Amino acid sequence: MNQSFDIAVVGATGTVGEILVQILEERDFPVANLHLLASSESAGSSVPFRGKNVRVREVDEFDFSKAKLVFFAAGPAVTLSFAAKARAAGCSVIDLSGALPADQAPQIVPESNGHLLAGLAQPFQISSPSPSATALAVVLAPLRQLLDLQRVTVTACLAVSAQGREAVSELARQTTSLLNMHPLETRFFDRQMAFNLLAQVGKPDEQGHVPLEKRLVTELREVLGMPGLKVSVTCIQAPVFFGDSYSVSLQLAAPVDLQAVNAALEAGEGIEWVEADDYPTAVGDAVGQDVVYVGRVRHGVDDSSELNLWLASDNVRKGAALNAVQLAELLIKDPL
Amino acid sequence: MNQSFDIAVVGATGTVGEILVQILEERDFPVANLHLLASSESAGSSVPFRGKNVRVREVDEFDFSKAKLVFFAAGPAVTLSFAAKARAAGCSVIDLSGALPADQAPQIVPESNGHLLAGLAQPFQISSPSPSATALAVVLAPLRQLLDLQRVTVTACLAVSAQGREAVSELARQTTSLLNMHPLETRFFDRQMAFNLLAQVGKPDEQGHVPLEKRLVTELREVLGMPGLKVSVTCIQAPVFFGDSYSVSLQLAAPVDLQAVNAALEAGEGIEWVEADDYPTAVGDAVGQDVVYVGRVRHGVDDSSELNLWLASDNVRKGAALNAVQLAELLIKDPL
Ligand SMILES: NC(=O)c1ccc[n+]([C@@H]2O[C@H](COP(=O)([O-])OP(=O)(O)OC[C@H]3O[C@@H](n4cnc5c(N)ncnc54)[C@H](OP(=O)(O)O)[C@@H]3O)[C@@H](O)[C@H]2O)c1
Ligand SMILES: NC(=O)c1ccc[n+]([C@@H]2O[C@H](COP(=O)([O-])OP(=O)(O)OC[C@H]3O[C@@H](n4cnc5c(N)ncnc54)[C@H](OP(=O)(O)O)[C@@H]3O)[C@@H](O)[C@H]2O)c1
């Protein structure tokens, strides 16, 4: 492929945006001009790309006809303000904020439902699902044929970076302060996050579900192409900087052969399968890696129609930036 | 009651033993003589009780006929070495190590199956179950009548203190070291515990289950009196010093009325129910408290035959020392 493309990244100074720019470079994405966009706060700063410093500009002032493809990594409000404008200017959109309705921007994880891209009209508009749906979809995709999956029960233990830069600083500040025996002072989180687990991430609705939990259920069904799948989910906040972990229990219609499961996972795209004498962790394995780690593959204690798994994934890479760049790689196989 | 009793605590210098001695004092347990026992390592040190320092002695040299009741809080090997000897000397045994088989020492949580004590022969021998089974039993006991419970799926996020004093020091040391940008050096844990989650606590068997997970299944069924209950369990190690958290999903045979569940939990013995606009945490709520906290009571995202809960409990108090002392309080209602 000799063609190259003008690309824009909205939220280029953020946790996801910075890594997204790095990944474009790492994977040698055919970028002609790179437009880095953020709010007025960091307009004027710069971000390194291919040995040069690229100046960050304000998204409000950007002319989207200058780009063929834009990544939205700056929160749902920013996507809602600018995505329609971008498309009207002929620019394809990959959204990482979860803001766009499924019928306007299908949720896609290449390893699970990448084939859907072929049916879309230009300029494209697609969503990269939440990190939780992405990690689960990568691991469940190769098991779909093998198992008669009745229910997925998952406790997602999310890193604080899921909530952006401020959450990362707050965990560091709280931890230092507690170790120095200073009284706790909370800023970003409304209570002690260091050496503690929080039972929810975000604000619950009347029924007690937080948006991330509802998104996980909808997105996982969509990405796996299993609209009737039962999904029980709890998202908790762990005192971990980067890297999500998932405790997953699958209920199956019939006993499952562990060897077949292990073989399917080992062969699965985008998966690093870890043998039973070891297990992966977010920090020790997943962070900085492109694959989703899976380990502790086992039956229930006395139920062979139950399959338990432990997943670890880099929430910022495969959970966001990498998946979005992979989508872009598939899109440019057809001219944008 | 005017009678008082000679009591021995094996493991009196440990995480559980120290709190157990405190709780005997707090609850004004009728102690005549208190015998504090440990290994040769801390024999000679002393532990405060009712304003005096009580000297710790070696368990090997103790004459169990000097006590009416002994608490074993020093690991399974110590229980296995001395429990039979204690009983032969006429001393009742409360074991906190999980070493004794169920048919010799029933697992009891007063709020759930305290009535079983009435049927036991003297000298008594009973077990205080693992902190996980205890917390779950306290919360599920008042729901047993209300729900047609099909399956309990739980991810138990355990504090490092579950593994004793050394694990606590190691988390502090690792955290300080990482914040000071020193390279990680592991001692008690075999990998980074600070700012990370470990997928298992203990060594797995051939099937991939760790002893704590198997104990949880067996003990929960026993304590709830529900031998056929399906239990799916994963125990993970969280970078938390004290206080366990549980993400629990219940499957029921029929839709459940949340108001009735909330009312039953609010009225339940040993439970602190937290309303939906807040949620409890291990560190912020449970640690130092006698009750098991329960919050985030909600249906599944689109399944009203699913009930989700978040529990937080002090692993050393209700999870061990307090439950054991409560058992002792019930025992001395009948002469020991
Ligand atoms: N973090 C994750 O693990 C993760 C994973 C998947 C998806 N996401 C989603 O990705 C998005 C970004 O998350 P993040 O974690 O990277 O957040 P972040 O670290 O807080 O960064 C936010 C980025 O958005 C920019 N921004 C904020 N307000 C803006 C505005 N009004 N106009 C233009 N730019 C604005 C910021 O620019 P300034 O420097 O100018 O403030 C910054 O570049 C969110 O929708 C998030 O839900 C995050
Ligand atoms: N920590 C928890 O949350 C928890 C909860 C429920 C049950 N438990 C169980 O309670 C028991 C104690 O746990 P822990 O957390 O308190 O451990 P810990 O903090 O490591 O303390 C161990 C205690 O056992 C004593 N000990 C060790 N080896 C001994 C020996 N050979 N003879 C006599 N005493 C000996 C130690 O005495 P020295 O000072 O002489 O070494 C110390 O008092 C374990 O079986 C554990 O599974 C713990």
PDB file of C-alpha atoms in Angstrom, chain A residues 151 153 155 157 171 175-176 179 190-192 195-200 204 207-210 213-214 217 221 230-236 238-241 245 247 249 251 276 278-284 296 298-303 306 310, chain B residues 151 153 155 157 171 175-176 179 190-192 195-200 204 207-210 213-214 217 221 230-236 238-241 245 247 249 251 276 278-284 296 298-303 306 310:
ATOM      1  CA  ARG A 151     -24.346 -16.685  30.783  1.00  0.00           C
ATOM      2  CA  THR A 153     -20.722 -13.303  34.889  1.00  0.00           C
ATOM      3  CA  THR A 155     -16.312  -8.676  37.843  1.00  0.00           C
ATOM      4  CA  CYS A 157     -11.490  -4.639  38.203  1.00  0.00           C
ATOM      5  CA  LEU A 171      -3.961   7.444  43.378  1.00  0.00           C
ATOM      6  CA  THR A 175      -0.789   6.534  48.449  1.00  0.00           C
ATOM      7  CA  THR A 176       2.203   8.758  49.215  1.00  0.00           C
ATOM      8  CA  LEU A 179       2.464   6.027  53.661  1.00  0.00           C
ATOM      9  CA  ASP A 190     -14.792  10.925  46.841  1.00  0.00           C
ATOM     10  CA  ARG A 191     -13.114   8.546  49.297  1.00  0.00           C
ATOM     11  CA  GLN A 192      -9.931   6.574  49.980  1.00  0.00           C
ATOM     12  CA  PHE A 195      -5.196   0.433  49.462  1.00  0.00           C
ATOM     13  CA  ASN A 196      -8.958   0.109  48.928  1.00  0.00           C
ATOM     14  CA  LEU A 197     -11.457  -1.114  46.329  1.00  0.00           C
ATOM     15  CA  LEU A 198     -14.434   0.974  45.243  1.00  0.00           C
ATOM     16  CA  ALA A 199     -17.661  -0.849  44.471  1.00  0.00           C
ATOM     17  CA  GLN A 200     -18.591   1.256  41.474  1.00  0.00           C
ATOM     18  CA  PRO A 204     -25.495   4.695  39.122  1.00  0.00           C
ATOM     19  CA  GLN A 207     -31.760   0.802  39.087  1.00  0.00           C
ATOM     20  CA  GLY A 208     -28.255   0.937  40.548  1.00  0.00           C
ATOM     21  CA  HIS A 209     -26.348   0.280  37.303  1.00  0.00           C
ATOM     22  CA  VAL A 210     -23.505   2.542  36.248  1.00  0.00           C
ATOM     23  CA  GLU A 213     -21.932  -1.732  33.272  1.00  0.00           C
ATOM     24  CA  LYS A 214     -24.802  -1.096  30.898  1.00  0.00           C
ATOM     25  CA  VAL A 217     -23.729  -5.708  28.436  1.00  0.00           C
ATOM     26  CA  ARG A 221     -23.697  -8.792  22.888  1.00  0.00           C
ATOM     27  CA  LYS A 230     -27.043 -13.209  29.512  1.00  0.00           C
ATOM     28  CA  VAL A 231     -24.417 -10.963  31.046  1.00  0.00           C
ATOM     29  CA  SER A 232     -24.063 -10.227  34.765  1.00  0.00           C
ATOM     30  CA  VAL A 233     -21.589  -7.479  35.443  1.00  0.00           C
ATOM     31  CA  THR A 234     -20.007  -5.495  38.239  1.00  0.00           C
ATOM     32  CA  CYS A 235     -17.338  -2.901  37.484  1.00  0.00           C
ATOM     33  CA  ILE A 236     -15.137  -2.015  40.428  1.00  0.00           C
ATOM     34  CA  ALA A 238      -8.972  -1.080  41.862  1.00  0.00           C
ATOM     35  CA  PRO A 239      -5.947   0.821  43.226  1.00  0.00           C
ATOM     36  CA  VAL A 240      -3.983  -0.029  40.077  1.00  0.00           C
ATOM     37  CA  PHE A 241      -2.586   2.636  37.740  1.00  0.00           C
ATOM     38  CA  SER A 245      -8.295  -7.459  35.342  1.00  0.00           C
ATOM     39  CA  SER A 247     -12.752 -12.416  36.929  1.00  0.00           C
ATOM     40  CA  SER A 249     -17.370 -17.197  35.093  1.00  0.00           C
ATOM     41  CA  GLN A 251     -22.159 -21.004  32.365  1.00  0.00           C
ATOM     42  CA  ALA A 276      -2.210 -23.403  34.719  1.00  0.00           C
ATOM     43  CA  ASP A 278       1.217 -19.596  36.312  1.00  0.00           C
ATOM     44  CA  TYR A 279      -1.274 -16.723  35.871  1.00  0.00           C
ATOM     45  CA  PRO A 280      -1.116 -13.310  34.243  1.00  0.00           C
ATOM     46  CA  THR A 281      -1.488  -9.977  36.018  1.00  0.00           C
ATOM     47  CA  ALA A 282      -2.359  -6.537  34.721  1.00  0.00           C
ATOM     48  CA  VAL A 283       0.866  -4.885  35.809  1.00  0.00           C
ATOM     49  CA  GLY A 284       3.259  -7.784  35.349  1.00  0.00           C
ATOM     50  CA  ARG A 296      -6.645 -19.636  35.469  1.00  0.00           C
ATOM     51  CA  ARG A 298     -10.660 -24.064  34.999  1.00  0.00           C
ATOM     52  CA  HIS A 299     -14.000 -25.716  35.643  1.00  0.00           C
ATOM     53  CA  GLY A 300     -16.142 -24.864  38.614  1.00  0.00           C
ATOM     54  CA  VAL A 301     -15.061 -26.533  41.853  1.00  0.00           C
ATOM     55  CA  ASP A 302     -17.573 -29.307  41.189  1.00  0.00           C
ATOM     56  CA  ASP A 303     -19.311 -28.222  38.011  1.00  0.00           C
ATOM     57  CA  GLU A 306     -18.892 -23.934  34.382  1.00  0.00           C
ATOM     58  CA  TRP A 310      -8.952 -14.560  34.549  1.00  0.00           C
TER      59      TRP A 310
ATOM     60  CA  ARG B 151     -26.358 -20.206  42.136  1.00  0.00           C
ATOM     61  CA  THR B 153     -21.115 -16.479  41.800  1.00  0.00           C
ATOM     62  CA  THR B 155     -15.236 -12.877  43.227  1.00  0.00           C
ATOM     63  CA  CYS B 157     -11.066  -9.696  46.705  1.00  0.00           C
ATOM     64  CA  LEU B 171       2.703  -4.709  50.598  1.00  0.00           C
ATOM     65  CA  THR B 175       4.566   0.248  47.679  1.00  0.00           C
ATOM     66  CA  THR B 176       7.171   2.508  49.293  1.00  0.00           C
ATOM     67  CA  LEU B 179       6.869   5.219  44.842  1.00  0.00           C
ATOM     68  CA  ASP B 190       6.338 -13.939  44.069  1.00  0.00           C
ATOM     69  CA  ARG B 191       5.560 -10.848  41.995  1.00  0.00           C
ATOM     70  CA  GLN B 192       4.459  -7.226  42.208  1.00  0.00           C
ATOM     71  CA  PHE B 195      -0.744  -1.439  42.536  1.00  0.00           C
ATOM     72  CA  ASN B 196      -1.629  -4.843  41.098  1.00  0.00           C
ATOM     73  CA  LEU B 197      -4.159  -7.660  41.534  1.00  0.00           C
ATOM     74  CA  LEU B 198      -3.113 -11.290  41.798  1.00  0.00           C
ATOM     75  CA  ALA B 199      -5.385 -13.883  40.220  1.00  0.00           C
ATOM     76  CA  GLN B 200      -5.036 -16.434  42.981  1.00  0.00           C
ATOM     77  CA  PRO B 204      -3.765 -24.410  42.918  1.00  0.00           C
ATOM     78  CA  GLN B 207      -7.815 -28.779  38.552  1.00  0.00           C
ATOM     79  CA  GLY B 208      -6.684 -25.200  39.074  1.00  0.00           C
ATOM     80  CA  HIS B 209      -8.589 -24.546  42.315  1.00  0.00           C
ATOM     81  CA  VAL B 210      -6.827 -23.106  45.342  1.00  0.00           C
ATOM     82  CA  GLU B 213     -11.826 -21.558  46.863  1.00  0.00           C
ATOM     83  CA  LYS B 214     -12.641 -25.159  47.674  1.00  0.00           C
ATOM     84  CA  VAL B 217     -17.743 -23.779  48.410  1.00  0.00           C
ATOM     85  CA  ARG B 221     -23.036 -24.924  51.727  1.00  0.00           C
ATOM     86  CA  LYS B 230     -24.154 -24.064  43.188  1.00  0.00           C
ATOM     87  CA  VAL B 231     -21.212 -21.863  44.034  1.00  0.00           C
ATOM     88  CA  SER B 232     -18.791 -20.377  41.495  1.00  0.00           C
ATOM     89  CA  VAL B 233     -15.817 -18.772  43.142  1.00  0.00           C
ATOM     90  CA  THR B 234     -12.611 -16.915  42.374  1.00  0.00           C
ATOM     91  CA  CYS B 235     -10.423 -15.623  45.210  1.00  0.00           C
ATOM     92  CA  ILE B 236      -8.074 -12.837  44.209  1.00  0.00           C
ATOM     93  CA  ALA B 238      -5.985  -7.156  46.287  1.00  0.00           C
ATOM     94  CA  PRO B 239      -3.391  -4.552  47.323  1.00  0.00           C
ATOM     95  CA  VAL B 240      -5.411  -3.746  50.432  1.00  0.00           C
ATOM     96  CA  PHE B 241      -4.034  -4.191  53.963  1.00  0.00           C
ATOM     97  CA  SER B 245     -14.579  -7.120  49.438  1.00  0.00           C
ATOM     98  CA  SER B 247     -18.623  -8.972  44.228  1.00  0.00           C
ATOM     99  CA  SER B 249     -24.122 -12.315  41.763  1.00  0.00           C
ATOM    100  CA  GLN B 251     -29.215 -16.431  40.280  1.00  0.00           C
ATOM    101  CA  ALA B 276     -28.290   2.676  46.793  1.00  0.00           C
ATOM    102  CA  ASP B 278     -23.855   5.158  48.545  1.00  0.00           C
ATOM    103  CA  TYR B 279     -21.791   1.982  48.815  1.00  0.00           C
ATOM    104  CA  PRO B 280     -19.533   0.499  51.487  1.00  0.00           C
ATOM    105  CA  THR B 281     -15.817  -0.146  51.131  1.00  0.00           C
ATOM    106  CA  ALA B 282     -13.481  -2.407  53.052  1.00  0.00           C
ATOM    107  CA  VAL B 283     -11.211   0.347  54.301  1.00  0.00           C
ATOM    108  CA  GLY B 284     -13.758   3.134  54.702  1.00  0.00           C
ATOM    109  CA  ARG B 296     -25.083  -2.034  45.550  1.00  0.00           C
ATOM    110  CA  ARG B 298     -29.548  -4.423  42.387  1.00  0.00           C
ATOM    111  CA  HIS B 299     -31.036  -6.637  39.708  1.00  0.00           C
ATOM    112  CA  GLY B 300     -29.102  -7.664  36.619  1.00  0.00           C
ATOM    113  CA  VAL B 301     -28.938  -4.993  33.912  1.00  0.00           C
ATOM    114  CA  ASP B 302     -31.939  -6.628  32.233  1.00  0.00           C
ATOM    115  CA  ASP B 303     -32.646  -9.661  34.372  1.00  0.00           C
ATOM    116  CA  GLU B 306     -30.524 -11.923  39.082  1.00  0.00           C
ATOM    117  CA  TRP B 310     -21.253  -5.898  47.085  1.00  0.00           C
TER     118      TRP B 310
END
